[in-house]
Tab-separated table of C-alpha atoms in Angstrom:
chain	number	residue	atom	x	y	z
H	1	MET	CA	107.269	158.105	84.954
H	2	LYS	CA	108.616	155.091	83.118
H	3	ILE	CA	111.921	155.574	84.936
H	4	ALA	CA	110.262	154.857	88.281
H	5	LEU	CA	108.347	151.925	86.830
H	6	CYS	CA	111.505	150.452	85.286
H	7	ALA	CA	113.444	150.969	88.514
H	8	ALA	CA	110.994	148.849	90.506
H	9	ILE	CA	111.104	146.028	87.959
H	10	ILE	CA	114.912	146.109	87.655
H	11	ILE	CA	115.312	145.982	91.456
H	12	TYR	CA	113.042	142.953	91.523
H	13	LEU	CA	114.965	141.163	88.741
H	14	ILE	CA	118.309	141.844	90.431
H	15	MET	CA	116.936	140.403	93.671
H	16	MET	CA	115.908	137.195	91.880
H	17	LEU	CA	119.311	136.825	90.230
H	18	SER	CA	121.048	137.411	93.574
H	19	ILE	CA	119.060	134.603	95.180
H	20	GLY	CA	120.031	132.236	92.374
H	21	ILE	CA	123.712	133.044	92.678
H	22	SER	CA	123.670	132.783	96.481
H	23	GLN	CA	122.027	129.345	96.354
H	24	SER	CA	124.469	127.996	93.757
H	25	ARG	CA	127.072	127.207	96.432
H	26	LYS	CA	124.727	124.650	97.993
H	27	ASN	CA	124.545	122.473	94.870
H	28	LYS	CA	127.219	119.808	95.310
H	29	THR	CA	125.455	117.059	93.353
H	30	THR	CA	122.658	116.749	90.808
H	31	ASP	CA	120.419	115.504	93.625
H	32	ASP	CA	120.978	118.853	95.354
H	33	PHE	CA	120.339	120.650	92.071
H	34	TYR	CA	117.009	118.867	91.554
H	35	LEU	CA	115.657	118.441	95.111
H	36	GLY	CA	117.698	120.751	97.318
H	37	GLY	CA	118.815	117.968	99.651
H	38	ARG	CA	115.308	117.783	101.161
H	39	LYS	CA	115.944	120.926	103.204
H	40	LEU	CA	112.877	123.100	102.594
H	41	GLY	CA	111.110	124.660	105.571
H	42	PRO	CA	107.306	124.500	105.951
H	43	PHE	CA	106.592	128.057	104.778
H	44	VAL	CA	108.927	127.887	101.786
H	45	THR	CA	107.426	124.505	100.914
H	46	ALA	CA	103.882	125.867	101.073
H	47	MET	CA	104.342	129.185	99.319
H	48	SER	CA	106.823	128.019	96.686
H	49	SER	CA	104.516	125.121	95.862
H	50	GLU	CA	101.494	127.358	95.339
H	51	ALA	CA	103.411	130.124	93.580
H	52	SER	CA	104.875	127.617	91.125
H	53	ASP	CA	101.384	126.190	90.701
H	54	MET	CA	99.477	129.404	90.026
H	55	SER	CA	101.866	131.022	87.523
H	56	SER	CA	100.834	133.863	85.222
H	57	TRP	CA	97.483	132.082	85.022
H	58	LEU	CA	96.573	133.611	88.397
H	59	LEU	CA	97.310	137.260	87.571
H	60	MET	CA	96.547	137.169	83.851
H	61	GLY	CA	94.571	134.108	82.763
H	62	LEU	CA	91.966	133.968	85.556
H	63	PRO	CA	91.093	137.700	85.578
H	64	GLY	CA	90.874	137.632	81.773
H	65	VAL	CA	88.398	134.742	81.788
H	66	ALA	CA	86.299	136.392	84.530
H	67	LEU	CA	86.213	139.672	82.621
H	68	ILE	CA	85.083	138.152	79.305
H	69	THR	CA	82.839	135.274	80.435
H	70	GLY	CA	81.593	136.278	83.887
H	71	LEU	CA	81.840	134.247	87.076
H	72	ALA	CA	80.816	130.753	85.989
H	73	GLU	CA	83.938	129.280	84.362
H	74	ALA	CA	86.400	131.249	86.494
H	75	SER	CA	84.650	130.454	89.792
H	76	TRP	CA	84.138	126.726	89.219
H	77	THR	CA	87.761	126.461	88.098
H	78	ALA	CA	88.889	128.216	91.292
H	79	ILE	CA	86.672	126.017	93.484
H	80	GLY	CA	88.053	122.868	91.871
H	81	LEU	CA	91.619	124.061	92.363
H	82	ALA	CA	91.019	125.044	95.999
H	83	VAL	CA	89.553	121.642	96.849
H	84	GLY	CA	92.292	119.856	94.890
H	85	THR	CA	94.986	121.835	96.687
H	86	TYR	CA	93.703	120.901	100.135
H	87	ILE	CA	93.165	117.211	99.361
H	88	ASN	CA	96.578	116.918	97.717
H	89	TRP	CA	98.299	118.330	100.804
H	90	LEU	CA	96.108	116.227	103.095
H	91	ILE	CA	96.514	112.751	101.598
H	92	VAL	CA	99.500	112.851	99.220
H	93	ALA	CA	102.145	115.150	100.696
H	94	LYS	CA	103.345	113.200	103.746
H	95	ARG	CA	103.012	109.776	102.158
H	96	LEU	CA	105.018	110.844	99.103
H	97	ARG	CA	107.670	112.509	101.277
H	98	LEU	CA	108.210	109.354	103.340
H	99	TYR	CA	107.943	106.951	100.398
H	100	SER	CA	110.354	108.876	98.158
H	101	GLU	CA	112.979	109.099	100.884
H	102	LYS	CA	112.688	105.414	101.754
H	103	ILE	CA	113.276	104.310	98.148
H	104	GLY	CA	115.799	107.084	97.393
H	105	ALA	CA	113.862	108.868	94.638
H	106	VAL	CA	114.594	112.542	93.864
H	107	THR	CA	112.436	113.008	90.745
H	108	ILE	CA	108.869	111.976	89.943
H	109	PRO	CA	109.882	109.605	87.090
H	110	GLU	CA	112.474	108.014	89.371
H	111	PHE	CA	109.807	107.572	92.051
H	112	PHE	CA	107.623	105.565	89.661
H	113	SER	CA	110.458	103.241	88.636
H	114	LYS	CA	111.716	102.619	92.166
H	115	ARG	CA	108.240	102.339	93.659
H	116	PHE	CA	107.270	99.530	91.265
H	117	GLY	CA	110.615	97.726	91.002
H	118	ASP	CA	111.228	98.756	87.396
H	119	ASP	CA	114.917	97.876	87.104
H	120	LYS	CA	115.023	98.776	83.412
H	121	ASN	CA	113.640	102.246	84.199
H	122	VAL	CA	111.016	102.097	81.450
H	123	LEU	CA	108.536	103.905	83.698
H	124	SER	CA	111.132	106.574	84.344
H	125	LEU	CA	111.728	107.018	80.616
H	126	ILE	CA	108.026	107.282	79.715
H	127	ALA	CA	107.348	109.673	82.603
H	128	ALA	CA	110.324	111.823	81.590
H	129	ILE	CA	109.105	112.030	77.998
H	130	ILE	CA	105.633	113.043	79.194
H	131	ILE	CA	107.158	115.745	81.394
H	132	ILE	CA	109.118	117.165	78.475
H	133	ILE	CA	106.100	117.049	76.137
H	134	PHE	CA	103.823	118.977	78.481
H	135	PHE	CA	106.305	121.190	80.317
H	136	VAL	CA	107.770	122.794	77.206
H	137	PRO	CA	104.468	124.437	76.146
H	138	TYR	CA	103.689	125.143	79.818
H	139	THR	CA	106.993	127.002	80.128
H	140	ALA	CA	106.306	128.711	76.805
H	141	SER	CA	103.055	130.103	78.220
H	142	GLY	CA	105.050	131.702	81.034
H	143	PHE	CA	107.521	133.264	78.629
H	144	SER	CA	104.559	134.492	76.577
H	145	ALA	CA	103.078	136.184	79.639
H	146	CYS	CA	106.377	137.985	80.275
H	147	GLY	CA	106.506	139.088	76.656
H	148	LYS	CA	102.954	140.451	76.860
H	149	LEU	CA	103.830	142.273	80.052
H	150	PHE	CA	106.894	144.121	78.808
H	151	SER	CA	105.653	144.770	75.283
H	152	THR	CA	102.481	146.330	76.712
H	153	ILE	CA	104.452	148.609	79.031
H	154	PHE	CA	107.187	149.382	76.524
H	155	PRO	CA	105.667	149.178	73.022
H	156	ASN	CA	108.953	150.177	71.397
H	157	LEU	CA	110.683	147.134	72.852
H	158	GLY	CA	108.493	144.626	71.025
H	159	TYR	CA	107.065	141.283	72.131
H	160	ILE	CA	109.906	138.974	71.018
H	161	PRO	CA	112.823	140.910	72.629
H	162	ALA	CA	110.792	141.383	75.818
H	163	MET	CA	110.019	137.681	76.017
H	164	ILE	CA	113.657	136.691	75.399
H	165	ILE	CA	114.975	139.038	78.104
H	166	SER	CA	112.534	137.623	80.653
H	167	ALA	CA	113.432	134.048	79.714
H	168	ALA	CA	117.131	134.846	80.054
H	169	VAL	CA	116.711	136.038	83.657
H	170	ILE	CA	114.815	132.869	84.592
H	171	VAL	CA	117.401	130.638	82.924
H	172	ILE	CA	120.313	132.363	84.686
H	173	TYR	CA	119.059	131.828	88.228
H	174	CYS	CA	117.839	128.307	87.420
H	175	THR	CA	121.155	127.190	85.943
H	176	THR	CA	123.099	128.629	88.868
H	177	GLY	CA	120.918	127.869	91.892
H	178	GLY	CA	118.811	124.896	90.793
H	179	PHE	CA	115.884	123.694	92.935
H	180	LEU	CA	116.828	125.687	96.041
H	181	ALA	CA	117.027	128.895	94.020
H	182	ALA	CA	113.707	128.135	92.334
H	183	SER	CA	112.015	127.377	95.671
H	184	THR	CA	113.474	130.389	97.493
H	185	THR	CA	112.626	132.797	94.673
H	186	ASP	CA	109.147	131.262	94.487
H	187	PHE	CA	108.657	132.023	98.177
H	188	VAL	CA	109.637	135.666	97.627
H	189	GLN	CA	107.551	135.811	94.468
H	190	SER	CA	104.450	134.541	96.275
H	191	ILE	CA	104.720	137.523	98.637
H	192	VAL	CA	105.080	139.944	95.724
H	193	MET	CA	102.108	138.301	93.977
H	194	THR	CA	99.945	138.646	97.105
H	195	ILE	CA	100.770	142.337	97.560
H	196	SER	CA	100.079	142.987	93.879
H	197	LEU	CA	96.704	141.249	93.954
H	198	PHE	CA	95.433	143.173	96.976
H	199	VAL	CA	96.695	146.593	95.891
H	200	VAL	CA	95.617	146.313	92.251
H	201	LEU	CA	92.155	145.203	93.369
H	202	GLY	CA	91.873	148.083	95.819
H	203	ILE	CA	93.033	150.749	93.386
H	204	GLY	CA	91.016	149.328	90.511
H	205	GLU	CA	87.901	149.231	92.682
H	206	ALA	CA	88.446	152.880	93.672
H	207	PHE	CA	88.639	154.023	90.053
H	208	ALA	CA	85.571	151.904	89.204
H	209	GLY	CA	83.524	153.778	91.818
H	210	GLY	CA	83.523	151.237	94.651
H	211	PHE	CA	82.330	147.651	94.891
H	212	GLY	CA	78.699	148.744	95.095
H	213	SER	CA	78.966	150.449	91.733
H	214	VAL	CA	80.912	147.508	90.281
H	215	PHE	CA	78.334	144.876	91.194
H	216	ASN	CA	75.367	147.068	90.311
H	217	ASN	CA	76.912	147.457	86.876
H	218	VAL	CA	77.552	143.766	86.160
H	219	ALA	CA	74.302	142.667	87.823
H	220	GLN	CA	72.443	144.295	84.947
H	221	MET	CA	73.904	141.710	82.564
H	222	ASP	CA	71.932	138.488	82.829
H	223	GLY	CA	74.321	135.626	83.554
H	224	PHE	CA	77.507	137.548	84.388
H	225	LEU	CA	77.271	136.848	88.134
H	226	ASN	CA	75.374	133.563	87.802
H	227	LEU	CA	77.464	130.430	88.428
H	228	PHE	CA	75.117	128.363	86.277
H	229	LYS	CA	74.947	130.639	83.253
H	230	GLY	CA	77.630	131.288	80.686
H	231	PHE	CA	78.186	134.812	79.412
H	232	ASP	CA	80.092	136.401	76.534
H	233	VAL	CA	80.978	140.054	77.030
H	234	THR	CA	82.073	140.455	73.405
H	235	SER	CA	78.621	139.530	72.053
H	236	MET	CA	76.651	140.353	75.224
H	237	THR	CA	74.899	136.989	75.055
H	238	THR	CA	73.912	134.588	77.842
H	239	GLY	CA	74.218	130.816	77.695
H	240	SER	CA	73.901	127.940	80.135
H	241	TYR	CA	76.499	126.384	82.434
H	242	GLY	CA	74.966	123.102	83.502
H	243	ALA	CA	76.025	120.102	85.572
H	244	LEU	CA	78.414	118.611	83.007
H	245	PRO	CA	80.379	121.841	82.371
H	246	VAL	CA	80.527	122.389	86.143
H	247	ALA	CA	81.856	118.853	86.708
H	248	SER	CA	84.447	119.153	83.955
H	249	THR	CA	85.607	122.543	85.259
H	250	LEU	CA	85.833	121.255	88.823
H	251	ALA	CA	88.067	118.531	87.373
H	252	TRP	CA	90.875	121.096	87.373
H	253	GLY	CA	91.373	119.956	90.972
H	254	LEU	CA	92.313	116.462	89.814
H	255	GLY	CA	95.381	117.886	88.142
H	256	TYR	CA	97.137	118.481	91.454
H	257	PHE	CA	97.781	114.792	92.016
H	258	GLY	CA	100.002	114.697	88.929
H	259	MET	CA	101.857	118.033	88.915
H	260	PRO	CA	105.607	117.244	89.046
H	261	HIS	CA	106.671	120.749	90.157
H	262	ILE	CA	104.204	120.609	93.081
H	263	LEU	CA	104.885	117.002	94.066
H	264	LEU	CA	108.617	117.750	94.178
H	265	ARG	CA	107.956	120.261	96.978
H	266	PHE	CA	106.337	117.507	99.016
H	267	MET	CA	109.414	115.356	98.510
H	268	ALA	CA	111.783	118.201	99.462
H	269	ILE	CA	110.447	119.346	102.835
H	270	GLU	CA	112.981	118.850	105.611
H	271	ASN	CA	110.573	117.682	108.324
H	272	PRO	CA	107.448	115.699	107.284
H	273	SER	CA	105.754	116.626	110.562
H	274	LYS	CA	105.675	120.258	109.390
H	275	LEU	CA	103.467	119.429	106.415
H	276	LYS	CA	100.330	120.243	108.416
H	277	THR	CA	101.541	123.838	108.746
H	278	SER	CA	102.368	123.916	105.043
H	279	ARG	CA	98.908	122.600	104.172
H	280	ARG	CA	97.146	125.334	106.136
H	281	VAL	CA	99.277	128.125	104.721
H	282	ALA	CA	98.937	126.857	101.150
H	283	SER	CA	95.173	126.325	101.330
H	284	VAL	CA	94.434	129.764	102.758
H	285	TRP	CA	96.682	131.498	100.232
H	286	VAL	CA	95.114	129.693	97.283
H	287	VAL	CA	91.545	130.579	98.279
H	288	PHE	CA	92.258	134.252	98.849
H	289	SER	CA	94.498	134.741	95.818
H	290	MET	CA	92.051	133.173	93.361
H	291	ALA	CA	89.081	135.040	94.834
H	292	ILE	CA	90.923	138.341	94.444
H	293	ALA	CA	92.028	137.462	90.890
H	294	ILE	CA	88.396	136.840	89.888
H	295	LEU	CA	87.307	140.099	91.515
H	296	ILE	CA	89.984	141.922	89.522
H	297	GLY	CA	88.380	140.531	86.374
H	298	VAL	CA	84.961	141.831	87.463
H	299	VAL	CA	86.401	145.244	88.368
H	300	GLY	CA	88.313	145.197	85.082
H	301	TYR	CA	85.048	144.915	83.149
H	302	CYS	CA	83.743	148.088	84.814
H	303	LEU	CA	87.020	149.889	84.106
H	304	MET	CA	86.698	148.809	80.490
H	305	GLN	CA	83.210	150.308	80.386
H	306	LYS	CA	84.667	153.582	81.678
H	307	GLY	CA	87.378	153.530	79.012
H	308	ILE	CA	90.206	153.240	81.543
H	309	VAL	CA	91.392	149.856	80.213
H	310	GLY	CA	90.722	147.856	77.067
H	311	PRO	CA	88.599	147.362	75.111
H	312	TYR	CA	89.062	143.594	74.918
H	313	ASP	CA	87.603	141.331	72.270
H	314	SER	CA	88.676	137.960	73.718
H	315	SER	CA	89.845	136.318	76.957
H	316	SER	CA	93.383	136.261	75.513
H	317	ALA	CA	93.300	140.031	75.011
H	318	ALA	CA	91.735	140.537	78.453
H	319	GLU	CA	94.691	138.769	80.090
H	320	THR	CA	96.478	142.141	80.083
H	321	VAL	CA	93.877	143.781	82.345
H	322	ILE	CA	96.191	143.929	85.394
H	323	ILE	CA	98.963	145.291	83.206
H	324	ASP	CA	96.616	147.963	81.865
H	325	ILE	CA	95.432	148.898	85.369
H	326	SER	CA	99.055	149.199	86.511
H	327	ARG	CA	99.941	151.288	83.474
H	328	PHE	CA	97.024	153.618	84.220
H	329	ILE	CA	98.194	153.967	87.830
H	330	SER	CA	101.737	154.773	86.668
H	331	SER	CA	100.462	157.937	84.973
H	332	LYS	CA	99.481	159.431	88.347
H	333	GLY	CA	102.945	160.479	89.520
H	334	PHE	CA	106.430	159.203	90.390
H	335	ILE	CA	105.416	157.287	93.530
H	336	ALA	CA	102.414	155.782	91.767
H	337	ALA	CA	104.662	154.728	88.882
H	338	PHE	CA	107.090	153.017	91.268
H	339	ALA	CA	104.150	151.253	92.948
H	340	ALA	CA	102.877	150.176	89.531
H	341	GLY	CA	106.316	148.708	88.870
H	342	ILE	CA	105.932	146.599	92.008
H	343	PHE	CA	102.501	145.420	90.818
H	344	LEU	CA	103.951	144.467	87.459
H	345	SER	CA	106.747	142.649	89.262
H	346	GLY	CA	103.962	140.560	90.764
H	347	ILE	CA	103.063	139.383	87.272
H	348	LEU	CA	106.705	138.643	86.604
H	349	ALA	CA	106.792	136.779	89.909
H	350	SER	CA	103.783	134.657	89.027
H	351	THR	CA	105.330	133.760	85.696
H	352	MET	CA	108.862	133.129	86.888
H	353	SER	CA	107.738	131.049	89.866
H	354	THR	CA	106.244	128.489	87.521
H	355	ALA	CA	108.684	128.689	84.624
H	356	ASP	CA	111.701	128.099	86.872
H	357	SER	CA	110.126	125.033	88.493
H	358	GLN	CA	109.145	123.654	85.106
H	359	LEU	CA	112.636	124.126	83.732
H	360	ILE	CA	114.145	122.294	86.708
H	361	ALA	CA	111.657	119.415	86.413
H	362	ALA	CA	112.114	119.092	82.643
H	363	SER	CA	115.901	119.288	82.995
H	364	SER	CA	115.884	116.550	85.628
H	365	SER	CA	113.912	114.351	83.235
H	366	VAL	CA	116.573	114.742	80.561
H	367	THR	CA	119.612	114.422	82.796
H	368	LYS	CA	118.751	112.090	85.646
H	369	ASP	CA	115.817	110.056	84.355
H	370	ILE	CA	116.886	109.546	80.733
H	371	ILE	CA	120.686	109.913	80.555
H	372	LYS	CA	121.645	108.551	83.972
H	373	ASN	CA	118.847	106.142	84.916
H	374	PHE	CA	117.546	104.759	81.633
H	375	PHE	CA	120.783	104.695	79.626
H	376	LYS	CA	122.752	103.996	82.839
H	377	SER	CA	125.492	106.420	81.864
H	378	ASN	CA	128.627	106.425	84.013
H	379	ILE	CA	129.188	110.129	83.461
H	380	SER	CA	130.844	111.869	86.423
H	381	GLU	CA	128.807	113.999	88.826
H	382	LYS	CA	130.641	117.139	87.707
H	383	LYS	CA	129.855	116.524	84.041
H	384	LEU	CA	126.287	115.585	84.910
H	385	MET	CA	125.847	118.980	86.568
H	386	ILE	CA	127.051	120.625	83.364
H	387	VAL	CA	124.584	118.573	81.326
H	388	ALA	CA	121.821	119.493	83.786
H	389	ARG	CA	122.475	123.186	83.320
H	390	LEU	CA	122.777	122.866	79.558
H	391	SER	CA	119.468	121.019	79.385
H	392	VAL	CA	117.790	123.942	81.193
H	393	ILE	CA	119.106	126.260	78.478
H	394	VAL	CA	118.060	123.995	75.588
H	395	ILE	CA	114.539	123.496	76.949
H	396	ALA	CA	114.216	127.240	77.493
H	397	VAL	CA	115.262	127.945	73.905
H	398	ILE	CA	112.594	125.547	72.601
H	399	ALA	CA	109.991	127.178	74.853
H	400	VAL	CA	110.984	130.632	73.569
H	401	PHE	CA	110.464	129.416	70.012
H	402	LEU	CA	106.996	128.071	70.863
H	403	ALA	CA	106.081	131.329	72.630
H	404	ARG	CA	106.825	133.499	69.608
H	405	ASN	CA	103.113	134.060	68.923
H	406	PRO	CA	101.906	137.005	71.065
H	407	ASN	CA	98.248	136.107	70.486
H	408	SER	CA	98.411	132.763	72.287
H	409	SER	CA	96.171	132.437	75.353
H	410	VAL	CA	97.989	131.810	78.628
H	411	PHE	CA	94.844	130.323	80.172
H	412	ARG	CA	94.252	127.841	77.330
H	413	ILE	CA	97.876	126.677	77.108
H	414	VAL	CA	98.086	126.154	80.864
H	415	SER	CA	94.774	124.269	80.920
H	416	PHE	CA	96.055	121.816	78.281
H	417	ALA	CA	99.395	121.151	80.010
H	418	TRP	CA	97.646	120.908	83.383
H	419	ALA	CA	95.319	118.279	81.965
H	420	GLY	CA	98.254	116.350	80.514
H	421	PHE	CA	100.034	115.995	83.835
H	422	GLY	CA	96.853	115.400	85.775
H	423	ALA	CA	95.767	112.496	83.553
H	424	ALA	CA	99.194	110.940	82.960
H	425	PHE	CA	100.530	111.108	86.537
H	426	GLY	CA	97.551	111.753	88.839
H	427	PRO	CA	95.954	108.279	88.781
H	428	ALA	CA	99.402	106.643	88.749
H	429	MET	CA	100.502	108.612	91.816
H	430	LEU	CA	97.305	107.900	93.760
H	431	ALA	CA	97.378	104.207	92.875
H	432	GLY	CA	101.067	103.941	93.739
H	433	LEU	CA	100.571	105.547	97.139
H	434	PHE	CA	97.294	103.915	98.167
H	435	TRP	CA	96.727	100.650	96.284
H	436	LYS	CA	99.064	97.832	97.200
H	437	ARG	CA	98.052	95.684	94.205
H	438	THR	CA	99.194	98.270	91.643
H	439	ASN	CA	102.044	97.001	89.472
H	440	LYS	CA	104.398	98.514	86.918
H	441	TYR	CA	102.365	97.259	83.970
H	442	GLY	CA	99.235	98.965	85.216
H	443	VAL	CA	101.042	102.247	85.888
H	444	LEU	CA	102.701	102.156	82.462
H	445	ALA	CA	99.334	101.586	80.782
H	446	GLY	CA	97.758	104.326	82.878
H	447	MET	CA	100.401	106.945	82.069
H	448	ILE	CA	100.341	106.273	78.342
H	449	SER	CA	96.554	106.051	78.046
H	450	GLY	CA	96.096	109.229	80.087
H	451	ALA	CA	98.530	111.236	77.970
H	452	VAL	CA	97.145	109.920	74.675
H	453	MET	CA	93.554	110.558	75.767
H	454	ILE	CA	94.367	114.220	76.438
H	455	PHE	CA	95.356	114.739	72.796
H	456	PHE	CA	92.494	112.615	71.471
H	457	TRP	CA	89.835	114.410	73.492
H	458	LYS	CA	91.283	117.912	73.078
H	459	PHE	CA	91.888	117.811	69.324
H	460	GLY	CA	89.372	115.128	68.372
H	461	ILE	CA	86.244	114.793	70.493
H	462	ARG	CA	85.991	118.467	71.484
H	463	ASN	CA	86.387	119.567	67.859
H	464	TRP	CA	84.007	116.972	66.413
H	465	PHE	CA	81.319	117.497	69.046
H	466	ALA	CA	81.889	121.158	69.927
H	467	ASP	CA	78.186	121.904	70.290
H	468	THR	CA	77.308	118.848	72.371
H	469	ALA	CA	77.675	117.667	75.961
H	470	LEU	CA	81.001	116.026	75.001
H	471	ASN	CA	82.681	119.422	74.756
H	472	ILE	CA	84.105	119.151	78.273
H	473	TYR	CA	87.543	119.723	79.769
H	474	GLU	CA	89.797	116.903	78.602
H	475	LEU	CA	91.244	116.220	82.065
H	476	LEU	CA	88.058	114.567	83.363
H	477	PRO	CA	87.650	111.818	80.707
H	478	ALA	CA	91.412	111.268	80.425
H	479	PHE	CA	91.791	110.903	84.215
H	480	ILE	CA	88.996	108.309	84.282
H	481	VAL	CA	90.463	106.374	81.335
H	482	SER	CA	93.922	106.338	82.941
H	483	LEU	CA	92.527	105.083	86.247
H	484	ILE	CA	90.578	102.297	84.514
H	485	PHE	CA	93.689	101.159	82.648
H	486	ILE	CA	95.731	101.070	85.855
H	487	ILE	CA	93.145	98.962	87.684
H	488	VAL	CA	92.371	96.544	84.850
H	489	VAL	CA	95.946	95.966	83.690
H	490	SER	CA	97.223	95.579	87.262
H	491	LEU	CA	94.567	92.937	87.986
H	492	ILE	CA	95.156	90.882	84.816
H	493	THR	CA	98.947	90.856	85.200
H	494	SER	CA	101.162	89.405	87.921
H	495	LYS	CA	101.090	90.708	91.480
H	496	PRO	CA	103.903	92.993	92.673
H	497	GLU	CA	106.898	91.215	94.204
H	498	LYS	CA	106.977	90.774	97.972
H	499	ASN	CA	109.880	93.170	98.486
H	500	ILE	CA	107.852	95.911	96.764
H	501	THR	CA	104.721	95.324	98.841
H	502	ALA	CA	106.862	95.117	101.986
H	503	VAL	CA	108.072	98.695	101.422
H	504	PHE	CA	104.460	99.755	100.832
H	505	ASP	CA	103.489	98.286	104.219
H	506	GLU	CA	106.423	99.983	105.948
H	507	VAL	CA	105.413	103.390	104.630
H	508	LYS	CA	101.792	102.751	105.593
H	509	LYS	CA	102.882	102.032	109.185
H	510	GLU	CA	104.956	105.215	109.324
H	511	ILE	CA	101.956	107.278	108.234
H	512	LYS	CA	99.957	105.956	111.176
């Protein structure tokens, strides 16, 4: 049966590589490589944005958390992300698209420098460094998910070789096709992810005895279905999930305003007037996909009770629940095995759709924002393209090294990187788009303070006060600190120059 399963996965991987190679002809300059010439259609913009956003977290991390801890953490996280998705598309997308084109920015760091008249490109440098710092572990989490996938299906292959093979496929189509390849493959991958979610849920529910049996089972555990109670399946204990944990978990939604790989999609759409269509498609897909992922976690618990999957002793271990369901299905015949291969391709899709976007964004930070903009290198466009592709490879190698531990939690790594971008770039992006008085000094202070606060709160406050109300998701306090720094520093330093505020007013008029 493994032949059928392997065939489905290999077909999928070949399709992804073919897309990358076919898109490579469209990359004439590094701007094409990093932003695709602003030629994305509304559906590709919407689905590639959300696919690159959700990553392996959707098919592995979220179901794993729901299975081990019940509905509270998983549901409030999903609600925060759904609200954040909609608001980001509603207020940021069009304004950023128009603003970035008017000032000629093709990367997020470049946008900050050009938006605030930073001729020395210090903002671009700091933003690029932040992107590299947080995207490398983010990418590593994706490689880790691929390694877990293949090593679970093929135990003889081993985690490290499986992870390296997966990373190699992603690197090949990224280095050849660039942003257009990443966006096009993400669009295809979002479809594969959607099919996988629905079918795995349906089949898993059937083996669990139907939804009635599933919910009757988990309803017997006090707190599992309660949004205001924490639960631990491993110890079968119930805790509380009060207002502060709810608020900090909802803060996941704040991260959207600072995600470079999502914001780049806004900048790349061909027609800004089509963003309304993109917003509707993206919002609907996010709500349904996360709801199904959580339900898979609930169904997975019942399957674990029946001995079909698991047992799991942590949320990290439970992240393989979809893999285990697919593996169980594959034992039911050739056709079932081929179908299971398609489901597993959905996990590959969720991982690749984020890892490719992260590699492109991190590579652009090295090549365009640091080498070309900050150091003002006169390197030719042809050589710059070579450097761009080499930087993708180097960053991928570092990410592979960081992902060598198979016991790392995809959910926890993603949550940390998500917080980093949300706090460092979110307030800066909102202030830059909506507050005319913002200046480069305020944005610089905001980015640095937000990034530093993530580390301080994550590895300091949360460790020192683990059993107190201060043990909250680091994005919320770091976002607030960054916003305060932007406002205070901007007000106590000189006003932006008239030519900068004039562009702000022009964009504001175009929005109306």
